[in-house]
């Protein structure tokens, strides 16, 4: 019996030494890898996130950033766009369009050839852009013009505009493409627009300082973030009334419903003086909070991949994008981008291997119209 006990006394220290050496080696390798990379994501053969590209508008950096969603690494930076506030990828990922707040323009990029498509004047102080399902038209909120403009993307010209509420900000089309819902940030309502003929057909009272909207996949219900009430509300679009509410952390900004309708994501920005740093995950059917995840200072923009497992959040006051595994309820990577990252959009199309590290977007040949964005962080 003495020999086995002696063997165990010798073997245990050897195992401990091996374990300690392994931990030290991993830590040393990690520190070396993290020193010069743009992402703090753990490297693995399986990658970090889904296949695709994350597009980010860096409002104070005057740049757009394209991130490889699989590796959480920056692949391309586009310069030459003044104060980009929001960005949107087409459904097939072949195009992205961003608003230039300072110049009151919509700017498009062909992501296959990686070159500029063109620029179109918008309403004054453009905030957000959304695309029709066929990418034939774009819709832009002109915050200082109190309107929404429809833009023909093939001809690069305005088709029509319609007056909405005070300081329109976020907007999204209904799942069937028939309606547009617009959050009027300096009011207490969202406007409902019929895309056919660009007619405003009504308003829904929702609460203080609505920032963005999101739709359930069935098109019956939608959600509105209320920056002034630290809450998100659920509305019945048909009856035009609020039917649910959930409290959030201070200053909710962008919101997003996953494709399967199982999660409502709310990025809580707070303010520059007192920033929030969380992503609220809410059950959109019951309006009960599932979990709250720390993402980073000034959580503002949020998007998700089509599977609904991964979310991507712009942390405005940290100049980074946080990758969130919603199943594991944790941040799995962080990627440094430009100054004051704001809007964010997921594209299913990965960039080609030969994409340049940077491109320069050319100015509009015709005179600019309207006034620029004045730095409002919403």
Short mmCIF file of C-alpha atoms in Angstrom, two decimals:
data_model
loop_
_atom_site.label_atom_id
_atom_site.label_comp_id
_atom_site.label_asym_id
_atom_site.label_seq_id
_atom_site.Cartn_x
_atom_site.Cartn_y
_atom_site.Cartn_z
CA UNK A 1 0.00 0.00 0.00
CA UNK A 2 2.96 2.37 0.59
CA UNK A 3 4.19 2.26 -3.01
CA UNK A 4 0.96 3.45 -4.62
CA UNK A 5 0.73 6.35 -2.14
CA UNK A 6 4.32 7.36 -2.97
CA UNK A 7 3.59 7.16 -6.71
CA UNK A 8 0.59 9.46 -6.30
CA UNK A 9 2.67 11.98 -4.34
CA UNK A 10 5.16 12.18 -7.21
CA UNK A 11 2.61 12.14 -10.04
CA UNK A 12 0.42 14.96 -8.74
CA UNK A 13 3.17 17.64 -8.73
CA UNK A 14 4.18 16.60 -12.28
CA UNK A 15 0.60 17.03 -13.51
CA UNK A 16 0.36 20.37 -11.75
CA UNK A 17 3.57 21.56 -13.40
CA UNK A 18 2.30 20.54 -16.83
CA UNK A 19 -1.02 22.36 -16.27
CA UNK A 20 0.69 25.52 -15.02
CA UNK A 21 3.12 25.49 -17.96
CA UNK A 22 0.23 25.12 -20.39
CA UNK A 23 -1.67 28.04 -18.85
CA UNK A 24 1.43 30.26 -18.96
CA UNK A 25 2.08 29.31 -22.59
CA UNK A 26 -1.48 30.14 -23.63
CA UNK A 27 -1.42 33.43 -21.76
CA UNK A 28 1.92 34.37 -23.39
CA UNK A 29 0.60 33.53 -26.85
CA UNK A 30 -2.60 35.46 -26.24
CA UNK A 31 -0.74 38.54 -25.05
CA UNK A 32 1.51 38.43 -28.12
CA UNK A 33 -1.48 38.06 -30.45
CA UNK A 34 -3.48 40.85 -28.81
CA UNK A 35 -0.73 43.44 -28.98
CA UNK A 36 -0.96 44.33 -32.66
CA UNK A 37 -4.34 43.12 -33.89
CA UNK A 38 -7.58 45.03 -34.35
CA UNK A 39 -9.66 42.39 -32.59
CA UNK A 40 -9.47 40.86 -29.14
CA UNK A 41 -11.34 37.77 -30.35
CA UNK A 42 -9.96 34.37 -29.35
CA UNK A 43 -8.53 32.63 -32.41
CA UNK A 44 -9.92 29.22 -33.33
CA UNK A 45 -10.25 27.06 -36.41
CA UNK A 46 -14.04 27.40 -36.11
CA UNK A 47 -13.92 31.19 -36.31
CA UNK A 48 -15.72 33.69 -34.10
CA UNK A 49 -19.01 34.55 -35.76
CA UNK A 50 -21.05 33.70 -38.86
CA UNK A 51 -19.95 33.99 -42.48
CA UNK A 52 -20.60 37.52 -43.70
CA UNK A 53 -19.57 41.15 -43.32
CA UNK A 54 -20.44 43.72 -40.67
CA UNK A 55 -20.66 47.30 -41.95
CA UNK A 56 -20.19 50.18 -39.51
CA UNK A 57 -20.69 53.94 -39.88
CA UNK A 58 -18.10 55.88 -37.84
CA UNK A 59 -19.68 59.29 -37.40
CA UNK A 60 -16.76 61.26 -35.97
CA UNK A 61 -14.18 59.27 -37.91
CA UNK A 62 -15.71 60.14 -41.32
CA UNK A 63 -15.26 56.50 -42.34
CA UNK A 64 -17.08 53.25 -42.97
CA UNK A 65 -15.60 49.99 -41.67
CA UNK A 66 -16.11 46.50 -43.11
CA UNK A 67 -15.47 43.68 -40.60
CA UNK A 68 -15.14 39.99 -41.47
CA UNK A 69 -17.84 38.52 -39.24
CA UNK A 70 -16.12 35.13 -39.20
CA UNK A 71 -12.83 36.38 -37.78
CA UNK A 72 -13.88 39.71 -36.20
CA UNK A 73 -11.08 41.43 -38.12
CA UNK A 74 -11.24 44.69 -40.08
CA UNK A 75 -11.00 44.02 -43.83
CA UNK A 76 -11.62 47.42 -45.39
CA UNK A 77 -12.03 51.09 -44.47
CA UNK A 78 -13.82 53.59 -46.73
CA UNK A 79 -12.86 57.25 -46.37
CA UNK A 80 -14.31 60.39 -47.95
CA UNK A 81 -17.74 60.33 -46.31
CA UNK A 82 -18.55 63.16 -43.90
CA UNK A 83 -20.23 62.23 -40.61
CA UNK A 84 -21.85 58.93 -41.63
CA UNK A 85 -24.65 58.35 -39.16
CA UNK A 86 -26.28 55.16 -40.42
CA UNK A 87 -25.60 52.36 -42.91
CA UNK A 88 -27.64 49.59 -44.51
CA UNK A 89 -26.64 46.53 -46.55
CA UNK A 90 -28.94 45.11 -49.22
CA UNK A 91 -30.49 41.70 -48.56
CA UNK A 92 -27.99 39.97 -50.86
CA UNK A 93 -25.09 42.05 -49.57
CA UNK A 94 -24.07 43.30 -53.03
CA UNK A 95 -24.60 46.93 -52.03
CA UNK A 96 -24.34 49.11 -48.93
CA UNK A 97 -25.76 52.61 -48.55
CA UNK A 98 -24.83 55.15 -45.89
CA UNK A 99 -26.06 58.64 -45.05
CA UNK A 100 -23.54 61.47 -44.94
CA UNK A 101 -24.91 63.74 -42.23
CA UNK A 102 -22.66 66.71 -42.79
CA UNK A 103 -23.31 66.86 -46.54
CA UNK A 104 -26.94 65.64 -46.56
CA UNK A 105 -26.24 62.82 -49.00
CA UNK A 106 -26.83 59.12 -49.53
CA UNK A 107 -23.68 57.26 -50.62
CA UNK A 108 -23.64 53.78 -52.19
CA UNK A 109 -20.89 51.15 -52.50
CA UNK A 110 -20.82 48.13 -54.82
CA UNK A 111 -19.36 45.52 -52.46
CA UNK A 112 -18.56 43.03 -55.23
CA UNK A 113 -16.33 45.38 -57.24
CA UNK A 114 -15.62 47.45 -54.11
CA UNK A 115 -16.23 50.80 -55.74
CA UNK A 116 -18.58 53.72 -55.27
CA UNK A 117 -21.98 53.51 -56.97
CA UNK A 118 -22.79 57.18 -56.52
CA UNK A 119 -24.24 59.87 -54.28
CA UNK A 120 -27.71 61.41 -54.04
CA UNK A 121 -28.78 64.57 -52.17
CA UNK A 122 -31.20 63.82 -49.32
CA UNK A 123 -33.40 65.84 -47.01
CA UNK A 124 -31.65 68.06 -44.50
CA UNK A 125 -29.82 66.32 -41.65
CA UNK A 126 -30.29 62.69 -42.79
CA UNK A 127 -30.39 60.17 -39.95
CA UNK A 128 -31.29 56.66 -41.16
CA UNK A 129 -31.60 54.76 -44.41
CA UNK A 130 -33.50 51.56 -45.23
CA UNK A 131 -33.76 49.69 -48.52
CA UNK A 132 -36.66 48.12 -50.36
CA UNK A 133 -36.40 44.33 -50.57
CA UNK A 134 -35.36 44.47 -54.23
CA UNK A 135 -32.83 47.27 -53.45
CA UNK A 136 -34.47 49.41 -56.13
CA UNK A 137 -35.35 52.19 -53.70
CA UNK A 138 -34.01 53.67 -50.50
CA UNK A 139 -35.86 55.64 -47.84
CA UNK A 140 -34.07 58.30 -45.80
CA UNK A 141 -35.26 60.32 -42.80
CA UNK A 142 -34.47 64.03 -43.08
CA UNK A 143 -34.40 65.03 -39.43
CA UNK A 144 -34.30 68.80 -39.90
CA UNK A 145 -36.70 68.65 -42.84
CA UNK A 146 -39.23 66.53 -40.89
CA UNK A 147 -39.65 64.27 -43.90
CA UNK A 148 -38.88 60.89 -45.44
CA UNK A 149 -37.43 60.82 -48.96
CA UNK A 150 -37.78 57.98 -51.45
CA UNK A 151 -34.71 57.61 -53.67
CA UNK A 152 -34.45 55.73 -56.97
CA UNK A 153 -31.15 53.86 -56.61
CA UNK A 154 -30.85 52.96 -60.31
CA UNK A 155 -31.19 56.57 -61.48
CA UNK A 156 -29.63 58.09 -58.35
CA UNK A 157 -32.36 60.66 -57.89
CA UNK A 158 -35.22 61.51 -55.57
CA UNK A 159 -38.65 60.15 -56.40
CA UNK A 160 -40.81 61.65 -53.68
CA UNK A 161 -40.88 62.89 -50.11
CA UNK A 162 -43.54 62.96 -47.41
CA UNK A 163 -43.84 65.06 -44.27
CA UNK A 164 -43.85 63.17 -40.95
CA UNK A 165 -43.51 64.14 -37.27
CA UNK A 166 -40.87 66.21 -35.49
CA UNK A 167 -37.26 65.19 -36.12
CA UNK A 168 -37.75 61.76 -37.75
CA UNK A 169 -34.91 59.41 -36.94
CA UNK A 170 -35.08 55.60 -37.24
CA UNK A 171 -37.38 53.86 -39.71
CA UNK A 172 -38.03 50.36 -41.06
CA UNK A 173 -40.30 48.79 -43.69
CA UNK A 174 -42.94 46.24 -42.74
CA UNK A 175 -42.13 42.58 -43.57
CA UNK A 176 -44.45 42.69 -46.60
CA UNK A 177 -42.84 45.95 -47.76
CA UNK A 178 -46.15 47.83 -47.84
CA UNK A 179 -45.61 50.24 -44.94
CA UNK A 180 -42.84 52.34 -43.42
CA UNK A 181 -42.80 53.03 -39.69
CA UNK A 182 -40.88 56.17 -38.66
CA UNK A 183 -39.78 57.21 -35.16
CA UNK A 184 -40.17 60.97 -34.56
CA UNK A 185 -37.47 61.60 -31.99
CA UNK A 186 -38.43 65.11 -30.85
CA UNK A 187 -42.06 64.14 -30.49
CA UNK A 188 -44.03 61.31 -28.93
CA UNK A 189 -45.19 59.43 -32.01
CA UNK A 190 -44.30 57.17 -34.89
CA UNK A 191 -45.63 57.94 -38.37
CA UNK A 192 -47.08 55.28 -40.66
CA UNK A 193 -46.35 55.67 -44.39
CA UNK A 194 -47.92 53.72 -47.24
CA UNK A 195 -45.08 53.18 -49.71
CA UNK A 196 -47.51 53.15 -52.65
CA UNK A 197 -47.72 56.81 -53.49
CA UNK A 198 -45.62 57.74 -50.42
CA UNK A 199 -48.62 58.75 -48.32
CA UNK A 200 -48.59 59.34 -44.58
CA UNK A 201 -51.67 57.45 -43.39
CA UNK A 202 -51.47 58.06 -39.64
CA UNK A 203 -49.51 58.49 -36.43
CA UNK A 204 -49.29 56.37 -33.28
CA UNK A 205 -48.68 57.94 -29.87
CA UNK A 206 -45.92 55.96 -28.15
CA UNK A 207 -44.09 58.08 -25.55
CA UNK A 208 -41.10 60.35 -25.00
CA UNK A 209 -38.27 60.54 -27.57
CA UNK A 210 -38.80 57.51 -29.84
CA UNK A 211 -35.50 56.65 -31.54
CA UNK A 212 -35.97 53.49 -33.63
CA UNK A 213 -38.56 50.90 -34.61
CA UNK A 214 -38.51 47.17 -35.31
CA UNK A 215 -41.14 44.78 -36.69
CA UNK A 216 -42.24 41.30 -35.70
CA UNK A 217 -41.95 38.92 -38.69
CA UNK A 218 -45.76 38.61 -38.92
CA UNK A 219 -46.11 42.35 -39.53
CA UNK A 220 -48.89 42.78 -36.95
CA UNK A 221 -46.79 44.21 -34.15
CA UNK A 222 -43.82 46.53 -33.96
CA UNK A 223 -41.58 47.96 -31.24
CA UNK A 224 -40.30 51.43 -30.44
CA UNK A 225 -37.35 52.45 -28.25
CA UNK A 226 -38.17 55.40 -25.99
CA UNK A 227 -34.91 57.16 -25.16
CA UNK A 228 -36.70 59.57 -22.84
CA UNK A 229 -38.44 56.88 -20.79
CA UNK A 230 -35.76 54.14 -20.52
CA UNK A 231 -38.20 51.71 -22.07
CA UNK A 232 -39.33 49.95 -25.23
CA UNK A 233 -43.00 49.65 -26.15
CA UNK A 234 -44.92 47.19 -28.29
CA UNK A 235 -47.57 48.52 -30.67
CA UNK A 236 -50.42 46.91 -32.57
CA UNK A 237 -49.99 48.55 -35.97
CA UNK A 238 -53.52 47.75 -37.15
CA UNK A 239 -55.28 49.33 -34.17
CA UNK A 240 -52.51 51.93 -33.76
CA UNK A 241 -52.11 51.57 -30.00
CA UNK A 242 -49.51 50.54 -27.44
CA UNK A 243 -50.12 47.00 -26.15
CA UNK A 244 -46.97 46.25 -24.14
CA UNK A 245 -43.94 47.76 -22.45
CA UNK A 246 -40.58 46.71 -21.00
CA UNK A 247 -38.16 48.80 -18.97
CA UNK A 248 -34.52 48.93 -20.07
CA UNK A 249 -31.28 50.44 -18.86
CA UNK A 250 -30.96 54.22 -19.39
CA UNK A 251 -31.13 55.70 -22.88
CA UNK A 252 -32.22 52.89 -25.23
CA UNK A 253 -31.26 53.66 -28.84
CA UNK A 254 -31.30 51.13 -31.68
CA UNK A 255 -33.45 47.99 -31.55
CA UNK A 256 -33.63 44.82 -33.64
CA UNK A 257 -35.90 41.75 -33.79
CA UNK A 258 -34.19 38.50 -34.76
CA UNK A 259 -35.41 36.82 -37.94
CA UNK A 260 -37.29 34.09 -36.05
CA UNK A 261 -39.07 36.64 -33.86
CA UNK A 262 -37.79 35.11 -30.63
CA UNK A 263 -35.64 38.00 -29.38
CA UNK A 264 -35.97 41.75 -29.23
CA UNK A 265 -32.54 43.36 -28.89
CA UNK A 266 -32.21 46.83 -27.35
CA UNK A 267 -28.89 48.71 -27.24
CA UNK A 268 -28.79 51.01 -24.21
CA UNK A 269 -26.66 54.06 -24.93
CA UNK A 270 -27.31 56.38 -22.01
CA UNK A 271 -25.60 59.73 -22.58
CA UNK A 272 -22.07 61.01 -23.18
CA UNK A 273 -22.00 62.27 -19.59
CA UNK A 274 -23.46 59.07 -18.12
CA UNK A 275 -23.17 56.26 -20.69
CA UNK A 276 -24.95 52.95 -20.44
CA UNK A 277 -23.16 49.81 -21.58
CA UNK A 278 -25.70 47.04 -22.03
CA UNK A 279 -27.79 45.07 -24.49
CA UNK A 280 -31.26 44.16 -23.26
CA UNK A 281 -32.63 40.88 -24.64
CA UNK A 282 -36.43 40.81 -24.39
CA UNK A 283 -39.06 38.22 -25.25
CA UNK A 284 -41.11 40.15 -27.86
CA UNK A 285 -44.25 38.14 -27.17
CA UNK A 286 -44.41 38.59 -23.40
CA UNK A 287 -42.25 41.75 -23.16
CA UNK A 288 -40.30 40.13 -20.31
CA UNK A 289 -36.54 40.73 -20.13
CA UNK A 290 -34.64 37.50 -20.81
CA UNK A 291 -31.20 38.81 -19.93
CA UNK A 292 -29.03 41.94 -19.92
CA UNK A 293 -25.52 41.68 -21.38
CA UNK A 294 -22.64 44.11 -20.76
CA UNK A 295 -21.25 45.12 -24.17
CA UNK A 296 -19.34 48.39 -23.72
CA UNK A 297 -19.63 52.14 -23.18
CA UNK A 298 -22.38 53.82 -25.15
CA UNK A 299 -24.06 50.76 -26.68
CA UNK A 300 -25.92 52.27 -29.62
CA UNK A 301 -26.35 50.34 -32.88
CA UNK A 302 -27.41 46.69 -32.97
CA UNK A 303 -27.86 44.10 -35.70
CA UNK A 304 -28.03 40.30 -35.80
CA UNK A 305 -27.21 37.55 -38.26
CA UNK A 306 -30.07 35.60 -39.94
CA UNK A 307 -29.78 32.69 -37.49
CA UNK A 308 -30.43 34.99 -34.55
CA UNK A 309 -27.55 33.58 -32.57
CA UNK A 310 -25.07 36.43 -33.02
CA UNK A 311 -25.63 40.13 -32.35
CA UNK A 312 -23.29 43.00 -33.14
CA UNK A 313 -23.28 46.21 -31.09
CA UNK A 314 -21.52 49.53 -31.71
CA UNK A 315 -20.06 50.87 -28.48
CA UNK A 316 -19.94 54.57 -29.36
CA UNK A 317 -17.71 55.79 -26.55
CA UNK A 318 -15.27 52.89 -26.85
CA UNK A 319 -14.86 53.07 -30.67
CA UNK A 320 -15.52 49.37 -31.03
CA UNK A 321 -17.97 46.69 -32.12
CA UNK A 322 -18.88 43.96 -29.64
CA UNK A 323 -19.70 40.47 -30.94
CA UNK A 324 -22.35 38.85 -28.74
CA UNK A 325 -23.22 35.15 -28.62
CA UNK A 326 -26.89 35.35 -27.65
CA UNK A 327 -27.09 31.64 -26.79
CA UNK A 328 -24.17 31.93 -24.37
CA UNK A 329 -25.20 35.44 -23.30
CA UNK A 330 -21.70 36.82 -23.49
CA UNK A 331 -19.40 39.00 -25.58
CA UNK A 332 -17.06 36.78 -27.58
CA UNK A 333 -15.02 39.40 -29.45
CA UNK A 334 -14.35 43.12 -29.70
CA UNK A 335 -13.13 44.93 -32.81
CA UNK A 336 -11.74 48.45 -32.88
CA UNK A 337 -13.23 50.67 -35.58
CA UNK A 338 -13.35 54.43 -36.26
CA UNK A 339 -14.36 57.25 -33.96
CA UNK A 340 -17.93 57.25 -32.59
CA UNK A 341 -19.31 54.17 -34.38
CA UNK A 342 -23.02 54.56 -34.85
CA UNK A 343 -25.11 52.64 -37.40
CA UNK A 344 -24.39 48.96 -38.10
CA UNK A 345 -25.65 46.40 -40.61
CA UNK A 346 -24.97 42.69 -41.21
CA UNK A 347 -24.43 41.44 -44.76
CA UNK A 348 -24.46 37.71 -45.65
CA UNK A 349 -21.83 38.35 -48.34
CA UNK A 350 -18.20 37.97 -47.25
CA UNK A 351 -15.69 40.29 -48.90
CA UNK A 352 -13.46 38.90 -51.61
CA UNK A 353 -9.94 37.86 -50.65
CA UNK A 354 -8.42 40.56 -52.86
CA UNK A 355 -10.39 43.46 -51.36
CA UNK A 356 -8.17 46.52 -50.80
CA UNK A 357 -7.47 47.64 -47.26
CA UNK A 358 -9.01 51.03 -48.01
CA UNK A 359 -10.99 52.89 -50.66
CA UNK A 360 -11.67 56.59 -51.17
CA UNK A 361 -15.23 57.69 -51.87
CA UNK A 362 -15.52 60.51 -54.38
CA UNK A 363 -17.52 63.73 -53.75
CA UNK A 364 -20.82 64.55 -55.39
CA UNK A 365 -20.28 66.44 -58.65
CA UNK A 366 -23.44 68.55 -58.26
CA UNK A 367 -23.69 71.13 -55.45
CA UNK A 368 -24.66 69.79 -52.04
CA UNK A 369 -28.06 70.65 -50.59
CA UNK A 370 -29.29 70.98 -47.04
CA UNK A 371 -27.43 71.22 -43.79
CA UNK A 372 -25.20 68.63 -42.18
CA UNK A 373 -25.60 66.50 -39.11
CA UNK A 374 -24.77 68.43 -35.96
CA UNK A 375 -23.33 65.56 -33.97
CA UNK A 376 -26.49 64.21 -32.32
CA UNK A 377 -25.43 60.75 -31.19
CA UNK A 378 -28.77 58.97 -31.49
#
